[in-house]
Short mmCIF file of C-alpha atoms in Angstrom, two decimals:
data_model
loop_
_atom_site.label_atom_id
_atom_site.label_comp_id
_atom_site.label_asym_id
_atom_site.label_seq_id
_atom_site.Cartn_x
_atom_site.Cartn_y
_atom_site.Cartn_z
CA UNK A 93 41.70 87.82 -13.67
CA UNK A 94 39.44 88.65 -16.48
CA UNK A 95 36.07 87.51 -17.43
CA UNK A 96 36.80 84.14 -19.12
CA UNK A 97 38.64 83.08 -16.07
CA UNK A 98 35.63 83.72 -13.68
CA UNK A 99 33.20 81.63 -16.07
CA UNK A 100 35.91 78.99 -16.06
CA UNK A 101 35.95 79.17 -12.01
CA UNK A 102 32.13 79.15 -12.30
CA UNK A 103 31.93 75.80 -14.35
CA UNK A 104 34.52 74.16 -11.91
CA UNK A 105 32.48 75.37 -9.06
CA UNK A 106 29.28 73.92 -10.53
CA UNK A 107 30.91 70.58 -11.40
CA UNK A 108 32.01 70.44 -7.71
CA UNK A 109 28.68 71.04 -6.48
CA UNK A 110 27.17 68.54 -8.79
CA UNK A 111 29.46 65.59 -7.52
CA UNK A 112 28.93 66.96 -3.72
CA UNK A 113 25.25 66.45 -4.19
CA UNK A 114 25.84 63.13 -5.59
CA UNK A 115 28.15 62.00 -2.82
CA UNK A 116 25.62 63.63 0.24
CA UNK A 117 22.87 61.62 -1.42
CA UNK A 118 24.73 58.16 -1.41
CA UNK A 119 26.20 58.68 1.92
CA UNK A 120 22.59 59.64 3.53
CA UNK A 121 21.25 56.66 1.56
CA UNK A 122 23.84 54.05 2.81
CA UNK A 123 23.58 55.51 6.47
CA UNK A 124 19.82 55.55 6.54
CA UNK A 125 18.64 53.45 9.70
CA UNK A 126 21.80 53.40 11.24
CA UNK A 127 22.31 57.23 12.91
CA UNK A 128 20.73 60.50 12.49
CA UNK A 129 22.25 63.21 10.40
CA UNK A 130 21.90 67.05 10.17
CA UNK A 131 20.61 68.36 6.83
CA UNK A 132 22.93 70.32 5.25
CA UNK A 133 21.97 74.06 4.48
CA UNK A 134 23.33 76.17 2.03
CA UNK A 135 23.04 79.67 2.20
CA UNK A 136 23.25 82.33 -0.82
CA UNK A 137 26.15 84.76 -0.50
CA UNK A 138 25.78 88.40 -1.39
CA UNK A 139 26.05 89.25 -4.81
CA UNK A 140 29.18 91.03 -5.72
CA UNK A 141 29.10 93.37 -8.43
CA UNK A 142 31.79 93.49 -10.94
CA UNK A 143 33.23 96.21 -13.05
CA UNK A 144 32.00 94.24 -16.14
CA UNK A 145 28.21 93.94 -14.98
CA UNK A 146 28.18 90.41 -14.42
CA UNK A 147 26.94 88.89 -11.41
CA UNK A 148 29.00 86.29 -9.48
CA UNK A 149 26.55 84.13 -7.14
CA UNK A 150 28.38 81.85 -4.45
CA UNK A 151 27.28 79.30 -2.25
CA UNK A 152 29.06 79.69 1.01
CA UNK A 153 28.63 76.94 3.88
CA UNK A 154 28.00 78.15 7.27
CA UNK A 155 29.46 76.53 10.57
CA UNK A 156 26.22 74.53 10.84
CA UNK A 157 27.25 72.55 7.64
CA UNK A 158 30.85 72.09 8.37
CA UNK A 159 29.81 70.71 12.06
CA UNK A 160 27.39 68.50 10.12
CA UNK A 161 30.26 67.21 7.97
CA UNK A 162 32.75 66.74 11.16
CA UNK A 163 29.96 64.81 12.87
CA UNK A 164 29.41 62.67 9.76
CA UNK A 165 33.21 61.94 9.51
CA UNK A 166 33.32 60.94 13.17
CA UNK A 167 30.48 58.71 12.84
CA UNK A 168 32.05 56.85 9.96
CA UNK A 169 35.20 56.59 11.86
CA UNK A 170 33.47 55.07 14.80
CA UNK A 171 31.78 52.40 12.36
CA UNK A 172 35.06 51.12 11.42
CA UNK A 173 35.80 49.68 15.06
CA UNK A 174 31.99 47.74 15.18
CA UNK A 175 32.90 43.93 14.53
CA UNK A 176 30.85 42.44 11.68
CA UNK A 177 30.52 45.40 9.34
CA UNK A 178 31.82 45.53 6.10
CA UNK A 179 35.16 47.36 6.51
CA UNK A 180 36.09 48.12 2.90
CA UNK A 181 32.67 49.61 2.36
CA UNK A 182 32.86 52.00 5.68
CA UNK A 183 36.52 53.16 4.45
CA UNK A 184 35.08 54.08 1.29
CA UNK A 185 32.08 56.00 2.87
CA UNK A 186 34.84 57.83 5.06
CA UNK A 187 36.89 58.52 2.32
CA UNK A 188 33.80 60.14 0.07
CA UNK A 189 33.12 62.11 3.35
CA UNK A 190 36.31 63.60 3.68
CA UNK A 191 36.72 64.40 -0.10
CA UNK A 192 33.29 65.97 0.34
CA UNK A 193 34.64 67.89 3.49
CA UNK A 194 37.88 68.99 1.56
CA UNK A 195 35.88 70.13 -1.62
CA UNK A 196 33.89 72.15 0.41
CA UNK A 197 36.97 74.00 1.96
CA UNK A 198 38.54 74.43 -1.66
CA UNK A 199 35.10 76.05 -2.76
CA UNK A 200 35.42 78.45 0.37
CA UNK A 201 38.79 79.66 -0.91
CA UNK A 202 37.49 80.06 -4.20
CA UNK A 203 34.52 82.14 -3.01
CA UNK A 204 36.76 84.16 -0.82
CA UNK A 205 39.33 84.92 -4.17
CA UNK A 206 36.21 85.59 -5.99
CA UNK A 207 35.11 88.40 -3.40
CA UNK A 208 38.34 89.66 -3.30
CA UNK A 209 38.40 90.08 -6.96
CA UNK A 210 35.17 91.93 -7.10
CA UNK A 211 36.34 94.23 -4.65
CA UNK A 212 39.60 94.72 -6.57
CA UNK A 213 37.45 95.31 -9.76
CA UNK A 214 35.47 97.99 -8.03
CA UNK A 215 39.29 99.82 -7.00
CA UNK A 216 41.09 99.30 -10.09
CA UNK A 217 43.95 101.02 -8.63
CA UNK A 218 44.63 98.24 -5.94
CA UNK A 219 47.90 95.98 -6.63
CA UNK A 220 46.80 93.57 -9.24
CA UNK A 221 50.02 91.57 -8.82
CA UNK A 222 49.31 90.31 -5.46
CA UNK A 223 45.83 89.03 -6.78
CA UNK A 224 47.61 87.06 -9.55
CA UNK A 225 50.28 85.65 -6.87
CA UNK A 226 47.24 84.45 -4.71
CA UNK A 227 45.15 82.56 -7.36
CA UNK A 228 48.50 80.78 -8.58
CA UNK A 229 49.31 79.48 -5.05
CA UNK A 230 45.63 78.72 -4.93
CA UNK A 231 45.75 76.57 -7.92
CA UNK A 232 49.09 74.93 -6.90
CA UNK A 233 47.46 74.12 -3.31
CA UNK A 234 44.26 72.45 -4.96
CA UNK A 235 46.55 70.57 -7.27
CA UNK A 236 48.28 68.96 -4.57
CA UNK A 237 45.29 68.42 -2.72
CA UNK A 238 43.95 66.16 -5.79
CA UNK A 239 47.20 64.63 -6.14
CA UNK A 240 46.85 63.54 -2.68
CA UNK A 241 43.15 62.34 -2.81
CA UNK A 242 44.02 60.20 -5.93
CA UNK A 243 46.67 58.43 -3.81
CA UNK A 244 44.57 57.85 -0.69
CA UNK A 245 41.76 56.52 -3.36
CA UNK A 246 44.11 54.11 -4.82
CA UNK A 247 45.53 52.96 -1.38
CA UNK A 248 42.08 52.26 0.01
CA UNK A 249 41.07 50.37 -3.27
CA UNK A 250 44.20 48.35 -2.82
CA UNK A 251 43.04 47.58 0.61
CA UNK A 252 39.40 46.87 -0.28
CA UNK A 253 40.79 44.11 -3.08
CA UNK A 254 42.86 42.79 -0.37
CA UNK A 255 39.89 41.99 1.92
CA UNK A 256 38.04 40.65 -0.97
CA UNK A 257 40.61 38.48 -1.73
CA UNK A 258 40.75 37.21 1.94
CA UNK A 259 37.02 36.94 2.06
CA UNK A 260 37.28 34.71 -1.29
CA UNK A 261 39.45 32.66 0.32
CA UNK A 262 37.28 31.83 3.35
CA UNK A 263 34.20 31.07 1.25
CA UNK A 264 36.63 28.44 -0.66
CA UNK A 265 37.99 27.00 2.63
CA UNK A 266 34.12 26.92 3.75
CA UNK A 267 33.18 25.04 0.63
CA UNK A 268 35.90 22.63 1.29
CA UNK A 269 34.93 22.00 4.78
CA UNK A 270 31.52 21.19 3.18
CA UNK A 271 32.79 18.76 0.67
CA UNK A 272 34.89 16.59 3.46
CA UNK A 273 31.59 16.91 5.80
CA UNK A 274 29.27 15.43 2.89
CA UNK A 275 32.12 12.69 2.51
CA UNK A 276 32.10 11.67 6.08
CA UNK A 277 28.33 11.50 6.08
CA UNK A 278 28.54 9.44 3.22
CA UNK A 279 31.10 7.13 4.37
CA UNK A 280 29.00 6.87 7.73
CA UNK A 281 26.09 5.59 5.85
CA UNK A 282 28.07 3.20 3.76
CA UNK A 283 29.56 1.89 7.20
CA UNK A 284 26.26 1.08 8.59
CA UNK A 285 25.24 -0.74 5.12
CA UNK A 286 28.45 -2.62 4.57
CA UNK A 287 29.99 -2.79 8.04
CA UNK A 288 32.64 -5.22 6.94
CA UNK A 289 34.19 -2.72 4.58
CA UNK A 290 35.02 -0.14 6.95
CA UNK A 291 38.65 -1.57 7.72
CA UNK A 292 40.10 -0.26 4.15
CA UNK A 293 37.41 0.37 1.94
CA UNK A 294 34.50 2.85 2.17
CA UNK A 295 32.16 2.09 -0.56
CA UNK A 296 29.28 4.43 -1.34
CA UNK A 297 26.49 3.10 -3.62
CA UNK A 298 24.82 5.85 -6.04
CA UNK A 299 21.92 4.06 -7.51
CA UNK A 300 21.88 4.31 -11.38
CA UNK A 301 19.67 2.74 -13.60
CA UNK A 302 19.91 3.84 -17.20
CA UNK A 303 17.85 1.90 -20.05
CA UNK A 304 20.95 0.72 -21.38
CA UNK A 305 21.55 -1.23 -18.01
CA UNK A 306 18.56 -3.00 -18.32
CA UNK A 307 19.71 -4.48 -21.65
CA UNK A 308 22.65 -5.45 -19.94
CA UNK A 309 21.13 -7.29 -17.28
CA UNK A 310 18.89 -9.25 -19.60
CA UNK A 311 21.96 -10.26 -21.41
CA UNK A 312 23.68 -11.21 -18.41
CA UNK A 313 20.57 -13.30 -17.29
CA UNK A 314 20.54 -15.61 -20.35
CA UNK A 315 24.38 -16.62 -19.39
CA UNK A 316 23.39 -17.77 -15.64
CA UNK A 317 22.49 -21.11 -16.60
CA UNK A 318 25.51 -21.65 -18.70
CA UNK A 319 27.47 -20.45 -15.72
CA UNK A 320 25.64 -23.27 -13.58
CA UNK A 321 26.50 -25.97 -15.89
CA UNK A 322 30.17 -24.97 -15.90
CA UNK A 323 30.93 -25.24 -12.24
CA UNK A 324 32.09 -28.54 -12.03
CA UNK A 325 34.43 -28.44 -14.76
CA UNK A 326 35.74 -24.75 -13.49
CA UNK A 327 36.11 -26.18 -9.96
CA UNK A 328 38.42 -29.18 -11.34
CA UNK A 329 40.34 -26.84 -13.59
CA UNK A 330 41.61 -24.58 -10.79
CA UNK A 331 41.67 -27.48 -8.00
CA UNK A 332 39.03 -26.43 -5.60
CA UNK A 333 36.94 -29.55 -5.99
CA UNK A 334 39.56 -31.52 -3.99
CA UNK A 335 40.00 -28.86 -1.12
CA UNK A 336 38.27 -29.23 1.74
CA UNK A 337 40.08 -27.01 4.39
CA UNK A 338 40.41 -23.30 4.84
CA UNK A 339 42.05 -21.98 1.60
CA UNK A 340 42.52 -18.48 -0.07
CA UNK A 341 44.63 -17.41 -3.19
CA UNK A 342 44.80 -14.88 -5.82
CA UNK A 343 46.24 -15.38 -9.45
CA UNK A 344 46.52 -12.41 -11.54
CA UNK A 345 47.73 -13.52 -15.23
CA UNK A 346 48.05 -11.17 -18.50
CA UNK A 347 45.80 -12.88 -21.33
CA UNK A 348 46.71 -10.55 -24.07
CA UNK A 349 48.36 -7.26 -24.53
CA UNK A 350 45.27 -5.33 -23.19
CA UNK A 351 43.27 -8.26 -21.42
CA UNK A 352 44.28 -9.62 -17.59
CA UNK A 353 42.53 -12.11 -15.83
CA UNK A 354 42.30 -12.16 -12.04
CA UNK A 355 41.15 -15.41 -10.27
CA UNK A 356 39.91 -15.37 -6.68
CA UNK A 357 39.89 -18.78 -4.96
CA UNK A 358 38.49 -19.23 -1.40
CA UNK A 359 37.47 -22.20 0.67
CA UNK A 360 35.99 -22.20 4.26
CA UNK A 361 34.27 -24.29 6.75
CA UNK A 362 31.42 -22.68 8.55
CA UNK A 363 29.58 -24.02 11.87
CA UNK A 364 25.99 -23.68 10.10
CA UNK A 365 23.57 -25.25 7.85
CA UNK A 366 24.51 -24.82 4.17
CA UNK A 367 20.75 -24.18 3.27
CA UNK A 368 20.93 -21.21 5.97
CA UNK A 369 23.94 -19.96 4.63
CA UNK A 370 23.13 -19.78 0.87
CA UNK A 371 19.62 -18.36 1.88
CA UNK A 372 21.74 -15.52 3.80
CA UNK A 373 23.86 -14.80 1.21
CA UNK A 374 21.47 -14.25 -1.50
CA UNK A 375 19.50 -12.18 0.77
CA UNK A 376 22.58 -10.17 1.64
CA UNK A 377 23.40 -9.72 -2.20
CA UNK A 378 19.89 -8.39 -2.62
CA UNK A 379 19.55 -6.05 0.47
CA UNK A 380 23.11 -4.67 0.81
CA UNK A 381 23.03 -3.22 -3.03
CA UNK A 382 19.25 -2.28 -2.53
CA UNK A 383 19.63 0.95 -0.43
CA UNK A 384 17.71 3.92 -1.85
CA UNK A 385 16.92 2.31 -4.92
CA UNK A 386 13.24 1.83 -6.15
CA UNK A 387 11.60 -1.05 -7.74
CA UNK A 388 11.80 0.42 -11.25
CA UNK A 389 15.44 0.19 -11.12
CA UNK A 390 15.18 -3.64 -11.92
CA UNK A 391 13.22 -4.99 -14.74
CA UNK A 392 10.12 -6.73 -13.24
CA UNK A 393 10.58 -10.05 -14.93
CA UNK A 394 14.31 -10.25 -13.68
CA UNK A 395 13.30 -9.51 -10.21
CA UNK A 396 11.06 -12.35 -9.45
CA UNK A 397 13.84 -15.04 -10.52
CA UNK A 398 17.10 -13.37 -9.40
CA UNK A 399 19.40 -10.75 -8.02
CA UNK A 400 19.71 -7.84 -10.22
CA UNK A 401 21.29 -4.67 -9.59
CA UNK A 402 22.52 -1.47 -11.73
CA UNK A 403 24.40 1.30 -9.74
CA UNK A 404 27.57 3.30 -9.31
CA UNK A 405 29.95 1.92 -6.60
CA UNK A 406 32.33 4.72 -5.49
CA UNK A 407 35.22 4.01 -3.26
CA UNK A 408 36.72 7.08 -1.65
CA UNK A 409 40.07 8.21 -3.07
CA UNK A 410 40.67 4.82 -5.04
CA UNK A 411 38.09 4.18 -7.73
CA UNK A 412 34.63 4.74 -8.96
CA UNK A 413 32.86 2.02 -11.28
CA UNK A 414 29.59 1.51 -12.73
CA UNK A 415 28.25 -2.08 -11.44
CA UNK A 416 25.85 -4.16 -13.46
CA UNK A 417 25.17 -7.82 -12.28
CA UNK A 418 22.61 -10.68 -12.11
CA UNK A 419 22.76 -13.42 -9.74
CA UNK A 420 20.66 -16.69 -8.98
CA UNK A 421 20.84 -19.78 -6.54
CA UNK A 422 20.31 -23.25 -7.73
CA UNK A 423 19.35 -26.39 -5.43
CA UNK A 424 20.67 -29.75 -5.41
CA UNK A 425 21.30 -32.53 -3.40
CA UNK A 426 23.14 -31.78 -0.59
CA UNK A 427 24.49 -28.61 -1.74
CA UNK A 428 23.69 -25.24 -3.26
CA UNK A 429 25.02 -23.13 -6.12
CA UNK A 430 25.09 -19.35 -6.44
CA UNK A 431 26.37 -18.14 -9.61
CA UNK A 432 26.60 -14.40 -10.45
CA UNK A 433 27.39 -12.79 -13.72
CA UNK A 434 28.79 -9.18 -14.17
CA UNK A 435 29.38 -6.51 -16.48
CA UNK A 436 31.33 -3.40 -14.91
CA UNK A 437 33.22 -0.25 -16.08
CA UNK A 438 35.82 1.84 -14.29
CA UNK A 439 34.91 5.62 -14.56
CA UNK A 440 37.67 6.92 -12.17
CA UNK A 441 40.99 5.68 -10.72
CA UNK A 442 42.63 7.61 -7.81
CA UNK A 443 40.28 10.86 -8.88
CA UNK A 444 41.16 10.54 -12.48
CA UNK A 445 38.57 9.97 -15.12
CA UNK A 446 39.57 7.11 -17.35
CA UNK A 447 38.12 5.78 -20.29
CA UNK A 448 37.82 1.97 -22.03
CA UNK A 449 38.44 0.04 -18.84
CA UNK A 450 36.05 -2.70 -18.62
CA UNK A 451 35.70 -5.85 -16.36
CA UNK A 452 33.94 -8.96 -16.95
CA UNK A 453 33.03 -10.98 -13.73
CA UNK A 454 32.09 -14.36 -13.01
CA UNK A 455 31.29 -15.74 -9.87
CA UNK A 456 30.75 -19.36 -8.57
CA UNK A 457 29.74 -20.08 -5.01
CA UNK A 458 29.23 -23.64 -3.88
CA UNK A 459 27.75 -24.48 -0.37
CA UNK A 460 27.86 -28.06 0.58
CA UNK A 461 27.32 -30.28 3.71
CA UNK A 462 29.95 -31.82 5.29
CA UNK A 463 28.03 -33.13 8.33
CA UNK A 464 24.71 -32.03 9.56
CA UNK A 465 25.25 -28.44 10.59
CA UNK A 466 28.96 -27.96 8.94
CA UNK A 467 28.90 -25.85 5.64
CA UNK A 468 31.56 -26.13 3.15
CA UNK A 469 32.05 -23.20 1.14
CA UNK A 470 33.88 -23.11 -2.13
CA UNK A 471 34.10 -19.77 -4.17
CA UNK A 472 35.66 -18.73 -7.68
CA UNK A 473 35.64 -15.23 -8.57
CA UNK A 474 36.94 -14.78 -11.97
CA UNK A 475 37.51 -11.28 -13.57
CA UNK A 476 38.76 -10.11 -16.88
CA UNK A 477 39.92 -6.54 -17.16
CA UNK A 478 39.97 -5.36 -20.81
CA UNK A 479 41.39 -2.11 -21.59
CA UNK A 480 41.53 -0.44 -24.72
CA UNK A 481 45.00 -0.54 -27.01
CA UNK A 482 47.91 0.55 -24.36
CA UNK A 483 50.92 2.80 -24.48
CA UNK A 484 53.99 1.53 -23.05
CA UNK A 485 53.59 3.99 -20.00
CA UNK A 486 50.36 2.71 -19.29
CA UNK A 487 51.26 -1.07 -18.77
CA UNK A 488 52.09 -0.21 -15.00
CA UNK A 489 48.76 1.99 -14.46
CA UNK A 490 46.57 -1.17 -15.68
CA UNK A 491 48.59 -3.58 -13.22
CA UNK A 492 47.86 -1.23 -10.32
CA UNK A 493 44.09 -1.29 -11.09
CA UNK A 494 44.25 -4.98 -11.26
CA UNK A 495 45.60 -5.00 -7.99
CA UNK A 496 42.90 -2.57 -6.58
CA UNK A 497 39.97 -4.86 -8.36
CA UNK A 498 41.61 -7.86 -6.66
CA UNK A 499 41.63 -6.34 -3.03
CA UNK A 500 38.33 -5.31 -3.60
CA UNK A 501 36.99 -8.17 -4.62
CA UNK A 502 38.66 -10.04 -1.44
CA UNK A 503 37.29 -7.27 0.75
CA UNK A 504 33.53 -7.45 -0.73
CA UNK A 505 33.46 -11.04 -0.06
CA UNK A 506 34.78 -11.06 3.38
CA UNK A 507 32.53 -8.32 4.25
CA UNK A 508 29.63 -10.31 3.08
CA UNK A 509 30.60 -13.60 4.58
CA UNK A 510 31.17 -11.68 8.04
CA UNK A 511 27.71 -10.23 8.17
CA UNK A 512 26.30 -13.64 7.26
CA UNK A 513 27.83 -15.64 10.11
CA UNK A 514 27.12 -12.33 12.30
CA UNK A 515 23.75 -12.78 11.38
CA UNK A 516 23.39 -16.44 12.01
CA UNK A 517 24.99 -16.55 15.26
CA UNK A 518 22.51 -13.87 16.59
CA UNK A 519 19.65 -16.16 14.88
CA UNK A 520 20.86 -19.19 16.69
CA UNK A 521 21.05 -17.43 20.11
#
């Protein structure tokens, strides 16, 4: 072994010492507050004189340092079985400590070889062949150890990635559970708001009042008087004017390629005064959609005269629509008429966002007196579903949307009527 080879070994030892110091600092910093560690002490070995006059300095670890490393490794292994800790981080720390100990053993072997080389150089007549063979054996052993360490590091990295993926899956599952709980709470609030809808529909009212919605309400309010004057004509055309017994019917008819008309007709007899029924109906229409809304959501000039609302209606897993409607009650001799005008827009159907499907709604509800204390309810709801120019494969989709809208209108009015009857019964008791 010549001087250049010794210098190369010194450079390698300096590199191992630097890595060893960084690893020790990292390990001690992470385990601070968890356990007490023994400080490693390095003793400078004796300087071995060589034939060339160069001085070789070696740092040889004593038994107490080896014991400290062993204690650190034992402590790290003990931490692996503690529940609630990050296993991947503890495995990495354990691997670092084992690498440090193996590096120290390799350094000790190199120091022994260096010492042997110094003695041989003092005795040039010794067998040089045995020293060369020993050096090559040490080099092969060190190379094999590094390969084993590389494989072990790769295995630990794969295990850490697997554990991180498992933790990510747990987080995603928890997020889904949180969304489900949020939806259940919303459904509970909706059931308390409209108890009649809990049978098949679960609406969630999200107040929304953009400036454009106010303009639509003003336009709709201008049409209410025209709707009122058309009441008798509409009832004569659909035959409700001659019906005075319980009756219900839904008609769906395509008007054009992109428009479909839905007409809901209903007639019922209620054992209450018609004025009380009309007053309760109007109050229900105003209060049921009023939850969590502020007064500023409705134009002040409209609120004094009529019912006016702008909100987003979310029916779980079925559809989501923006609803804008106005309504007013007219009083006549022996009857009261409630007319509603609405302009709605579908936002989602079956969880899929849709665009270009609008609903024009007109409602006539006539409450007349058959005899004192007996009310005849006659209802006509006309909804025009307008969609953008459709492709052939979208016709069935629009038909399905029309069925959902018709079912929703039936359930909505049935729930309001049930609440009105329940309130009047309790008021009479």
